[in-house]
Coordinates of C-alpha atoms in Angstrom, one line a residue:
Chain A
M1 CA 229.1 52.3 103.8
E2 CA 230.4 53.6 107.2
F3 CA 227.9 51.3 108.9
I4 CA 229.3 48.2 107.2
M5 CA 232.8 49.2 107.9
I6 CA 232.1 49.7 111.6
I7 CA 230.5 46.3 111.9
V8 CA 233.5 44.7 110.1
I9 CA 235.8 46.5 112.5
G10 CA 233.8 45.3 115.4
I11 CA 234.0 41.7 114.2
L12 CA 237.7 42.0 113.7
F13 CA 238.3 43.4 117.2
A14 CA 236.1 40.8 118.8
A15 CA 237.9 38.0 117.0
A16 CA 241.2 39.5 117.9
T17 CA 240.3 39.8 121.5
Y18 CA 239.1 36.2 121.6
L19 CA 242.3 34.9 119.9
I20 CA 244.6 37.0 122.1
L21 CA 243.0 35.6 125.2
S22 CA 243.7 32.0 124.1
R23 CA 246.5 29.9 125.3
S24 CA 248.3 29.0 122.1
L25 CA 251.0 31.4 121.1
L26 CA 250.2 31.1 117.4
K27 CA 246.6 32.0 117.9
I28 CA 247.7 35.1 119.9
I29 CA 249.9 36.2 117.1
V30 CA 247.0 35.8 114.6
G31 CA 245.0 37.8 117.0
T32 CA 247.4 40.7 117.1
G33 CA 247.4 40.7 113.3
L34 CA 243.6 41.0 113.2
L35 CA 243.8 43.7 115.9
S36 CA 246.0 45.8 113.7
H37 CA 243.9 45.2 110.6
G38 CA 240.9 46.5 112.6
A39 CA 242.9 49.5 113.7
H40 CA 243.8 50.3 110.1
L41 CA 240.2 50.0 108.9
L42 CA 239.2 52.2 111.8
I43 CA 241.6 55.0 110.6
L44 CA 240.1 54.7 107.1
T45 CA 236.6 55.0 108.4
M46 CA 237.3 57.7 110.8
G47 CA 239.0 59.8 108.1
G48 CA 235.7 59.9 106.3
L49 CA 234.9 57.6 103.4
G50 CA 233.7 58.9 100.1
G51 CA 234.9 61.5 97.7
S52 CA 234.4 60.8 94.0
A53 CA 237.9 61.9 92.7
P54 CA 241.2 60.4 93.7
P55 CA 243.3 62.7 95.9
V56 CA 245.4 64.2 93.1
L57 CA 245.8 67.9 92.7
T58 CA 243.7 68.8 89.7
D59 CA 241.9 72.1 88.9
G60 CA 238.2 72.1 89.4
V61 CA 237.8 69.0 91.6
T62 CA 236.4 69.6 95.0
D63 CA 235.0 66.3 96.1
F64 CA 238.1 64.2 96.6
A65 CA 239.0 61.4 99.0
D66 CA 241.1 62.4 102.0
P67 CA 244.7 61.2 101.3
L68 CA 245.9 61.5 104.9
P69 CA 244.3 58.4 106.4
Q70 CA 245.6 56.4 103.4
A71 CA 249.1 57.6 104.1
L72 CA 248.7 56.7 107.7
I73 CA 247.5 53.2 107.0
L74 CA 250.3 52.6 104.6
T75 CA 252.8 53.4 107.4
A76 CA 250.9 51.4 110.0
I77 CA 250.6 48.4 107.7
V78 CA 254.3 48.4 107.0
I79 CA 255.1 48.5 110.7
S80 CA 252.6 45.8 111.5
F81 CA 254.1 43.6 108.7
G82 CA 257.6 44.0 110.2
V83 CA 256.5 43.4 113.8
T84 CA 254.4 40.3 112.8
A85 CA 257.3 38.8 110.9
F86 CA 259.6 39.4 113.9
I87 CA 257.1 38.0 116.4
L88 CA 256.6 34.9 114.3
V89 CA 260.3 34.2 114.2
L90 CA 260.5 34.9 118.0
A91 CA 257.6 32.5 118.6
Y92 CA 259.4 29.8 116.5
R93 CA 262.6 30.3 118.5
A94 CA 260.7 30.2 121.8
Y95 CA 259.0 27.1 120.7
A96 CA 262.3 25.4 119.8
V97 CA 263.8 26.4 123.2
H98 CA 260.9 25.9 125.5
Q99 CA 259.3 22.9 123.7
T100 CA 255.9 24.4 124.1
D101 CA 253.6 27.1 122.6
N102 CA 251.3 27.1 125.6
M103 CA 251.4 30.5 127.2
N104 CA 250.3 29.0 130.6
L105 CA 253.6 27.1 130.7
M106 CA 255.6 30.2 130.0
R107 CA 254.6 32.0 133.2
G108 CA 256.8 32.6 136.1
N109 CA 259.9 34.7 136.9
D110 CA 263.5 34.2 137.7
E111 CA 262.9 32.3 140.9
H112 CA 261.1 29.5 138.9
D113 CA 263.9 28.9 136.5
Chain B
M1 CA 264.6 77.2 109.2
I2 CA 267.5 75.3 110.7
N3 CA 268.4 71.6 110.4
L4 CA 270.3 71.4 113.7
L5 CA 267.4 69.7 115.6
L6 CA 267.5 66.8 113.2
F7 CA 271.1 65.9 113.9
P8 CA 270.6 64.0 117.2
I9 CA 268.1 61.8 115.3
I10 CA 269.9 61.4 112.0
L11 CA 273.5 60.9 113.3
P12 CA 272.8 57.7 115.3
F13 CA 270.6 56.4 112.5
F14 CA 273.4 57.1 110.0
F15 CA 276.1 55.4 112.1
A16 CA 273.8 52.4 112.8
I17 CA 273.4 51.8 109.1
I18 CA 277.2 52.0 108.5
L19 CA 277.7 49.6 111.4
L20 CA 275.5 47.0 109.7
F21 CA 278.2 46.5 107.2
F22 CA 280.9 45.7 109.7
K23 CA 279.2 42.8 111.5
E24 CA 282.4 40.8 112.5
N25 CA 284.7 43.7 113.2
I26 CA 284.1 44.5 116.9
R27 CA 286.7 47.2 117.1
V28 CA 285.1 49.1 114.3
Q29 CA 281.7 48.6 115.9
R30 CA 282.9 50.0 119.2
S31 CA 284.8 53.0 117.9
L32 CA 282.1 54.0 115.3
T33 CA 279.4 53.8 118.0
F34 CA 281.5 55.9 120.3
I35 CA 282.2 58.5 117.6
G36 CA 278.6 58.6 116.4
L37 CA 277.2 59.2 119.9
L38 CA 279.9 61.8 120.6
A39 CA 279.0 63.7 117.4
S40 CA 275.3 63.5 118.4
L41 CA 276.2 64.8 121.8
V42 CA 277.9 67.8 120.3
A43 CA 274.9 68.5 118.1
A44 CA 272.6 68.1 121.1
L45 CA 274.6 70.6 123.2
F46 CA 274.6 73.1 120.3
L47 CA 270.8 72.5 120.0
V48 CA 270.3 73.3 123.7
A49 CA 272.4 76.5 123.3
K50 CA 270.5 77.5 120.2
V51 CA 267.1 76.9 121.8
K52 CA 268.2 78.9 124.9
A53 CA 269.3 81.8 122.7
D54 CA 266.6 81.9 120.0
G55 CA 263.6 80.1 121.4
I56 CA 261.8 77.1 120.0
Q57 CA 263.3 75.6 116.9
A58 CA 260.9 74.1 114.4
I59 CA 261.3 72.5 110.9
T60 CA 258.7 71.3 108.5
L61 CA 259.9 68.4 106.4
G62 CA 259.7 68.6 102.6
G63 CA 258.8 72.3 102.8
W64 CA 255.1 71.7 103.4
S65 CA 254.0 74.5 105.7
A66 CA 253.1 73.7 109.3
P67 CA 249.6 72.1 109.7
F68 CA 250.0 70.0 106.5
G69 CA 253.6 68.6 106.6
I70 CA 255.3 66.8 109.4
S71 CA 256.9 69.2 111.8
M72 CA 259.9 68.5 114.0
V73 CA 259.9 70.8 117.0
S74 CA 262.6 71.3 119.6
D75 CA 261.7 73.2 122.7
M76 CA 263.9 73.4 125.8
F77 CA 262.1 70.4 127.4
S78 CA 262.7 68.1 124.5
A79 CA 266.3 69.4 123.8
L80 CA 267.3 68.7 127.4
L81 CA 265.8 65.2 127.2
V82 CA 267.6 64.5 123.9
T83 CA 270.9 65.6 125.5
T84 CA 270.4 63.4 128.6
T85 CA 269.5 60.5 126.4
I86 CA 272.7 60.7 124.4
V87 CA 274.9 61.2 127.5
L88 CA 273.3 58.2 129.1
T89 CA 273.6 56.0 126.0
L90 CA 277.3 57.0 125.5
L91 CA 278.1 56.0 129.1
V92 CA 276.2 52.7 128.8
V93 CA 278.0 52.0 125.5
I94 CA 281.3 52.5 127.3
Y95 CA 280.1 50.1 130.0
S96 CA 279.1 47.6 127.4
F97 CA 282.6 47.4 126.0
T98 CA 283.5 45.1 128.8
A99 CA 280.1 44.0 130.1
I100 CA 278.1 42.7 127.2
G101 CA 280.3 40.0 125.8
K102 CA 281.7 39.5 122.3
E103 CA 278.9 37.2 121.1
R104 CA 276.3 39.9 121.5
E105 CA 278.6 42.6 120.1
R106 CA 278.9 40.5 117.0
F107 CA 275.1 40.3 116.6
F108 CA 274.2 43.9 116.0
Y109 CA 274.1 45.0 119.6
Y110 CA 275.5 48.5 118.9
P111 CA 273.3 49.1 115.8
A112 CA 270.3 48.2 117.8
I113 CA 271.3 50.7 120.5
L114 CA 271.8 53.4 117.9
F115 CA 268.4 52.7 116.3
M116 CA 266.8 52.9 119.7
V117 CA 268.4 56.2 120.3
T118 CA 267.1 57.4 116.9
G119 CA 263.6 56.4 118.0
V120 CA 263.9 57.9 121.5
N121 CA 265.2 61.2 120.2
G122 CA 262.7 61.3 117.4
A123 CA 259.8 60.7 119.8
F124 CA 261.2 63.6 122.0
T125 CA 261.5 65.9 119.0
T126 CA 258.5 65.2 116.8
G127 CA 255.7 67.7 116.5
D128 CA 253.2 65.4 114.8
I129 CA 251.1 62.8 116.7
F130 CA 251.3 60.1 114.0
N131 CA 255.0 60.7 113.6
M132 CA 255.3 60.1 117.3
F133 CA 253.7 56.7 116.7
V134 CA 256.2 55.9 114.0
F135 CA 259.2 56.9 116.2
F136 CA 257.6 54.9 119.1
E137 CA 257.7 51.9 116.7
V138 CA 261.3 52.6 115.7
L139 CA 262.4 52.5 119.3
L140 CA 260.2 49.5 120.2
I141 CA 261.4 47.4 117.3
A142 CA 265.0 48.2 118.3
S143 CA 264.2 47.3 121.9
Y144 CA 262.7 44.0 120.8
V145 CA 266.0 43.2 119.3
L146 CA 267.9 44.2 122.4
I147 CA 265.7 42.4 124.8
V148 CA 265.9 39.1 123.0
L149 CA 269.6 39.4 121.9
G150 CA 271.4 36.4 123.3
G151 CA 268.4 34.1 123.1
E152 CA 268.6 32.7 126.6
K153 CA 265.6 30.7 127.7
K154 CA 264.4 33.4 130.1
Q155 CA 264.9 36.1 127.5
L156 CA 262.8 34.4 124.9
R157 CA 260.0 33.8 127.4
E158 CA 259.9 37.3 128.7
S159 CA 260.4 39.0 125.3
I160 CA 257.3 37.3 123.9
K161 CA 255.3 39.0 126.6
Y162 CA 257.0 42.3 126.1
V163 CA 256.5 42.2 122.4
L164 CA 252.8 41.2 122.8
V165 CA 252.0 44.0 125.3
N166 CA 253.7 46.6 123.1
V167 CA 252.0 45.4 119.9
I168 CA 248.6 45.6 121.5
S169 CA 249.3 49.1 123.0
S170 CA 250.6 50.2 119.5
A171 CA 247.3 49.1 118.0
L172 CA 245.5 51.1 120.6
F173 CA 247.7 54.1 119.8
V174 CA 246.6 53.8 116.1
I175 CA 243.0 53.6 117.2
T176 CA 243.4 56.7 119.4
V177 CA 245.0 58.6 116.6
A178 CA 242.1 57.6 114.4
Y179 CA 239.6 59.0 116.9
L180 CA 241.6 62.2 117.3
Y181 CA 241.8 62.6 113.6
S182 CA 238.1 62.1 113.1
V183 CA 237.2 64.7 115.7
I184 CA 239.9 67.3 115.1
G185 CA 240.9 66.7 111.5
T186 CA 244.6 67.4 111.9
L187 CA 247.7 65.6 113.2
N188 CA 250.1 68.4 113.9
M189 CA 250.3 68.7 117.6
A190 CA 250.3 72.5 117.7
D191 CA 247.3 72.6 115.4
I192 CA 245.5 70.0 117.4
S193 CA 246.0 72.2 120.5
V194 CA 244.5 75.2 118.6
K195 CA 241.5 73.2 117.3
I196 CA 240.7 71.7 120.7
A197 CA 240.9 75.2 122.2
Q198 CA 238.4 76.4 119.6
I199 CA 235.8 73.7 120.4
G200 CA 236.6 73.8 124.1
Q201 CA 237.2 70.1 124.9
P202 CA 233.8 68.3 124.6
G203 CA 233.4 64.8 126.2
I204 CA 234.8 62.9 123.2
I205 CA 238.2 64.7 123.6
T206 CA 238.2 63.7 127.3
V207 CA 237.7 60.1 126.1
I208 CA 240.6 60.5 123.8
A209 CA 242.7 61.9 126.6
I210 CA 242.0 58.8 128.7
L211 CA 242.8 56.5 125.7
M212 CA 246.1 58.4 125.3
L213 CA 246.8 57.9 129.0
L214 CA 246.2 54.1 128.5
V215 CA 248.5 54.0 125.5
F216 CA 251.4 56.0 126.9
G217 CA 250.7 54.5 130.4
V218 CA 251.6 51.0 129.1
K219 CA 254.9 52.3 127.8
G220 CA 255.5 54.5 130.8
S221 CA 254.4 51.8 133.2
I222 CA 251.7 53.7 135.3
F223 CA 249.7 52.0 138.0
P224 CA 247.5 49.2 136.6
L225 CA 249.6 48.9 133.4
Y226 CA 253.0 48.2 134.8
F227 CA 252.5 44.5 135.2
W228 CA 254.7 43.6 132.3
L229 CA 257.6 45.7 133.4
P230 CA 259.3 43.8 136.3
G231 CA 259.4 40.5 134.4
S232 CA 260.5 41.8 131.1
Y233 CA 263.1 44.2 132.4
A234 CA 264.8 41.5 134.5
A235 CA 265.5 39.3 131.4
P236 CA 268.1 41.2 129.4
P237 CA 271.7 41.8 130.6
I238 CA 272.5 44.8 132.7
P239 CA 273.6 47.4 130.1
V240 CA 270.3 46.8 128.2
L241 CA 268.4 47.0 131.4
A242 CA 270.0 50.3 132.2
L243 CA 269.1 51.7 128.8
F244 CA 265.5 50.4 129.1
G245 CA 265.0 51.6 132.7
A246 CA 266.5 55.0 132.0
L247 CA 265.0 55.7 128.6
L248 CA 262.0 53.7 127.5
T249 CA 259.6 54.4 130.3
K250 CA 260.6 58.1 130.2
V251 CA 259.4 58.3 126.6
G252 CA 256.0 57.3 127.7
V253 CA 256.2 59.8 130.5
Y254 CA 257.3 62.5 128.1
A255 CA 254.4 61.7 125.8
I256 CA 251.9 61.9 128.7
M257 CA 253.4 65.2 129.8
R258 CA 253.4 66.6 126.3
T259 CA 249.8 65.7 125.5
Y260 CA 248.4 66.6 128.9
T261 CA 250.0 70.0 128.8
L262 CA 249.3 70.8 125.1
F263 CA 246.0 69.1 124.2
F264 CA 243.8 68.3 127.1
I265 CA 244.0 71.5 129.2
H266 CA 240.4 72.6 129.1
D267 CA 238.9 70.0 131.4
V268 CA 241.7 69.6 134.0
G269 CA 239.2 68.9 136.7
F270 CA 238.7 65.5 135.2
T271 CA 241.7 64.4 133.2
H272 CA 244.4 65.8 135.5
E273 CA 242.6 64.6 138.6
I274 CA 242.7 61.0 137.2
L275 CA 246.3 61.5 136.3
S276 CA 247.3 62.5 139.8
V277 CA 245.3 59.7 141.4
V278 CA 246.9 57.2 139.0
A279 CA 250.3 58.7 139.7
L280 CA 249.8 58.3 143.5
L281 CA 248.6 54.7 143.0
T282 CA 251.7 54.1 140.9
I283 CA 254.0 55.3 143.7
I284 CA 252.3 53.1 146.2
A285 CA 252.4 50.0 143.9
G286 CA 256.1 50.7 143.2
C287 CA 256.8 51.0 146.9
V288 CA 255.2 47.7 147.7
G289 CA 257.2 46.0 144.9
A290 CA 260.5 47.7 146.0
L291 CA 260.1 46.4 149.5
A292 CA 258.8 42.9 148.6
Y293 CA 261.9 41.6 146.7
F294 CA 265.3 40.4 147.8
D295 CA 266.6 40.7 144.3
L296 CA 268.9 43.6 143.3
K297 CA 267.4 44.0 139.9
Q298 CA 263.8 43.8 141.0
I299 CA 264.3 46.4 143.8
I300 CA 265.7 49.0 141.3
I301 CA 263.1 48.0 138.6
Y302 CA 260.3 48.8 141.1
N303 CA 262.1 52.1 141.8
I304 CA 261.5 53.0 138.1
V305 CA 257.8 52.6 138.8
I306 CA 257.9 54.9 141.8
A307 CA 259.8 57.6 139.8
V308 CA 257.2 57.5 137.0
G309 CA 254.5 58.1 139.6
V310 CA 256.4 61.0 141.2
I311 CA 257.1 62.7 137.8
L312 CA 253.5 62.3 136.6
F313 CA 252.1 63.6 139.9
G314 CA 254.2 66.7 139.5
A315 CA 253.0 67.1 135.9
A316 CA 249.4 66.7 136.9
Q317 CA 249.5 69.7 139.2
M318 CA 249.7 72.0 136.1
N319 CA 251.4 74.9 138.0
D320 CA 254.8 76.4 137.7
A321 CA 256.4 74.6 140.6
G322 CA 254.9 71.2 139.8
L323 CA 255.9 71.2 136.2
T324 CA 259.4 72.6 136.8
G325 CA 259.8 69.9 139.5
A326 CA 258.6 67.2 137.1
I327 CA 261.2 68.2 134.5
F328 CA 263.9 68.4 137.1
Y329 CA 263.0 65.0 138.5
L330 CA 262.6 63.4 135.0
I331 CA 266.2 64.3 134.0
H332 CA 267.5 63.4 137.5
D333 CA 265.8 60.1 137.3
M334 CA 267.3 59.2 133.9
L335 CA 270.8 59.9 135.2
I336 CA 270.5 58.2 138.6
K337 CA 268.6 55.1 137.3
G338 CA 271.4 54.7 134.7
A339 CA 274.0 55.0 137.4
L340 CA 272.3 52.6 139.8
F341 CA 271.7 49.9 137.2
L342 CA 275.4 50.1 136.2
L343 CA 276.5 49.9 139.8
I344 CA 274.3 46.9 140.6
G345 CA 275.6 45.4 137.4
I346 CA 279.1 45.6 138.9
I347 CA 277.8 44.1 142.2
I348 CA 276.2 41.2 140.3
Y349 CA 279.4 40.7 138.3
I350 CA 281.5 40.6 141.5
T351 CA 279.3 38.4 143.5
G352 CA 277.9 36.3 140.7
T353 CA 274.3 36.5 141.9
S354 CA 271.5 39.0 142.2
N355 CA 270.1 37.5 145.3
L356 CA 270.7 39.8 148.3
R357 CA 270.7 37.0 150.8
K358 CA 273.8 35.4 149.2
M359 CA 275.9 38.5 149.5
G360 CA 277.7 40.3 152.2
G361 CA 280.9 42.1 153.3
L362 CA 281.7 43.8 150.0
M363 CA 282.7 46.9 152.0
K364 CA 285.9 45.1 153.1
T365 CA 287.0 44.1 149.6
H366 CA 285.4 46.7 147.4
A367 CA 285.2 49.9 149.4
P368 CA 285.2 52.5 146.5
L369 CA 282.2 50.6 145.0
G370 CA 280.4 50.8 148.3
W371 CA 280.9 54.6 148.7
I372 CA 279.9 55.3 145.1
Y373 CA 276.8 53.2 145.5
L374 CA 275.9 55.0 148.8
I375 CA 276.1 58.4 147.0
A376 CA 273.9 57.1 144.2
A377 CA 271.5 55.7 146.7
F378 CA 271.2 58.9 148.6
G379 CA 270.8 60.8 145.3
L380 CA 267.9 58.5 144.4
A381 CA 266.2 59.1 147.7
G382 CA 266.7 62.8 147.3
I383 CA 268.9 63.7 150.3
P384 CA 270.0 67.4 149.9
P385 CA 272.0 68.6 148.1
L386 CA 272.0 65.6 145.8
S387 CA 270.0 65.7 142.7
G388 CA 266.7 64.1 143.7
F389 CA 266.0 66.7 146.3
V390 CA 265.4 69.8 144.1
G391 CA 262.9 68.1 141.9
K392 CA 261.0 66.5 144.7
L393 CA 260.9 69.7 146.7
L394 CA 259.4 71.6 143.7
I395 CA 256.8 68.8 143.1
V396 CA 255.7 68.9 146.7
E397 CA 255.6 72.6 146.6
G398 CA 253.4 72.5 143.5
A399 CA 251.1 69.9 145.2
F400 CA 250.7 72.2 148.2
E401 CA 249.9 75.1 145.9
S402 CA 247.1 73.2 144.3
G403 CA 245.9 71.8 147.6
N404 CA 246.9 68.2 147.2
I405 CA 248.1 67.7 150.8
W406 CA 247.7 64.0 150.8
G407 CA 249.6 63.7 147.6
S408 CA 252.5 65.5 149.0
I409 CA 252.5 63.3 152.1
I410 CA 252.5 60.2 150.0
I411 CA 255.4 61.5 147.9
L412 CA 257.4 62.4 151.0
A413 CA 256.6 59.0 152.5
S414 CA 257.7 57.3 149.3
S415 CA 261.1 58.9 149.6
L416 CA 261.6 57.1 152.9
V417 CA 260.6 53.8 151.3
V418 CA 262.9 54.4 148.4
L419 CA 265.7 55.2 150.8
L420 CA 264.9 52.0 152.8
S421 CA 264.8 49.8 149.7
V422 CA 268.2 51.0 148.4
I423 CA 269.9 51.1 151.8
R424 CA 268.7 47.5 152.3
I425 CA 270.9 46.6 149.3
F426 CA 273.7 48.5 150.9
I427 CA 273.3 46.7 154.2
Y428 CA 272.9 43.2 152.8
A429 CA 275.6 43.5 150.1
F430 CA 278.2 45.7 151.8
W431 CA 277.9 45.0 155.5
G432 CA 278.2 41.8 157.4
E433 CA 280.6 38.9 157.0
P434 CA 282.3 38.6 153.6
V435 CA 281.1 35.6 151.6
D436 CA 283.3 33.7 149.2
L437 CA 283.4 35.5 145.9
P438 CA 283.8 33.8 142.6
K439 CA 287.0 34.8 140.8
T440 CA 286.5 37.9 138.7
E441 CA 289.1 39.6 136.6
R442 CA 290.2 42.8 138.1
R443 CA 290.4 44.8 134.9
P444 CA 286.8 44.5 133.6
Y445 CA 285.6 45.5 137.0
R446 CA 287.8 48.7 136.9
N447 CA 286.7 49.5 133.4
R448 CA 283.1 49.2 134.3
M449 CA 283.5 51.5 137.3
L450 CA 284.5 54.4 135.0
P451 CA 281.1 55.1 133.3
A452 CA 279.2 54.4 136.5
V453 CA 281.3 56.9 138.4
I454 CA 280.9 59.5 135.7
L455 CA 277.2 59.1 135.8
V456 CA 277.1 59.4 139.6
I457 CA 279.3 62.5 139.4
L458 CA 277.0 64.0 136.7
S459 CA 274.0 63.4 138.9
V460 CA 275.8 65.0 141.9
L461 CA 276.7 68.0 139.8
Y462 CA 273.1 68.1 138.6
G463 CA 272.0 68.4 142.2
V464 CA 274.7 70.8 143.4
G465 CA 274.6 73.0 140.3
S466 CA 270.8 73.1 140.1
E467 CA 270.9 76.9 140.7
W468 CA 272.8 77.2 137.4
L469 CA 270.3 74.9 135.6
V470 CA 267.2 76.9 136.8
P471 CA 267.0 79.2 133.7
Y472 CA 266.9 76.1 131.4
M473 CA 264.3 74.4 133.5
T474 CA 262.1 77.6 133.6
D475 CA 262.3 77.8 129.8
A476 CA 261.2 74.2 129.6
S477 CA 258.3 74.5 132.0
N478 CA 257.2 77.8 130.5
V479 CA 256.5 76.0 127.2
L480 CA 254.5 73.4 129.0
L481 CA 252.6 76.0 131.0
Q482 CA 251.8 78.3 128.1
P483 CA 251.0 76.2 125.0
S484 CA 250.7 79.4 123.0
I485 CA 254.5 79.7 122.9
Y486 CA 254.8 76.2 121.3
I487 CA 251.9 76.9 119.0
D488 CA 253.2 80.2 117.8
A489 CA 256.7 78.7 117.2
V490 CA 255.3 75.8 115.1
L491 CA 252.5 77.5 113.1
K492 CA 254.1 80.9 112.4
E493 CA 257.2 79.6 110.7

């Protein structure tokens, strides 16, 4: 199971890298979304998969799943939701003002304004 | 068990939430922000006194005992940084009353600042590595709001880059935490330190150390990772720039210092060697930038990069003098960078431009501003007895103790470059023939001088009174030098 997870994570990271390196702002944002999904899956895998019982305190159960990575992912997912929503709105505003979503055209500094 | 250390985090948060309900009423916004920060300052000063008297304060949230629950830990290092953060924010807020403009004040400017202070103080205080990630996100999201607030063309363009860089570095932070958890199996920083000591830092931990350096290096703007900083920081208005320059990079620096003195101390020959080389490269890169520009903002922004290098080089020495110097210099830099940004904000307000070539002769019309700026500039360059001197002296001393002669020479040479870069501002802006100035109202300029002058005075007192501060600094560096003090305080509650 870990093996499949790691391959999935690798594919997510590769796709994310490809998208982030592209020129279109929207593709970059999708790329950051994939990147954070990969990171979340990585936490889950690194925490150790398996455990037959749910992580609830019950007498006599020893083989339970580790609750901590799940708590971490929950937090990280919420944060990435918020940030993705923000950056989508930001991209829309930037598109409206700059009339482009091509990152190549958004280069430069003060002196080029 | 004492809740005092939570107050500097919760009070700004609480006041920020109240402020969200009074969007249109600027007077309420201003006064509540002021009161909230003042209350946090009182709490922070009590905290420093308490830590000085009783040692490290720790609290475990929800009553879960130390390695399992989230701990908040306040040692002298973090207590001093929390206090400096609040002092600085308070003065920048007073400056903002006249400088930021009503439009921005109406669009949640003050709540965003208070949320950012929450995040910064939380990151300084937390004793849990994942919790540190959460507080980083709190301060980053607030900073996203601050950097884009106003929605000018330039701001939108630069904030996209800023947000993207930080989102990617946050993902890398999560990945690093995942690796650390899989190897160590705990997230409590004190417990991580114990467990790493037990297994004696194998190669994988060193890999994690370098990953952490990458993650925090992006936020703290160390050598190859500072590329985003000059562009992004030049976009927002001056008060926001002052806050960012003084606080945000320092959180990254704090995180590097904390992890590199608490976790990765068993293979210093590799990790700390890399840290000191990177720090020296940071100084050189910052010097090049500071000399290359004829723009007020860019010169001071590149000075942030230089300071980060100096602090991290001191921290990388891992001896008493180096670490004490790094702490001294860290707090000095927060104060003086705040002061300098506020002062160049006034210069830009008076002259209407940030281009040095279009200025001149301000000394004839605005003499007090010139003298205050000169004091701040000398303080930044570390001319004794001003505040930069003590820290830099200790850092150089620490470098000599551990045999880094070349490092010390680069640091001393960088002081000259820093002096040159800020004096160049003085020469171009204050000397020479006066140029035609746009009409500015006299009163806002006076009002803006007050917080800037207070900050300069504070930094001078910090330098002159350094003898009096030494016991606090020694307490702070002792914790960094002997992780066992920190570990005992957290785990034996």
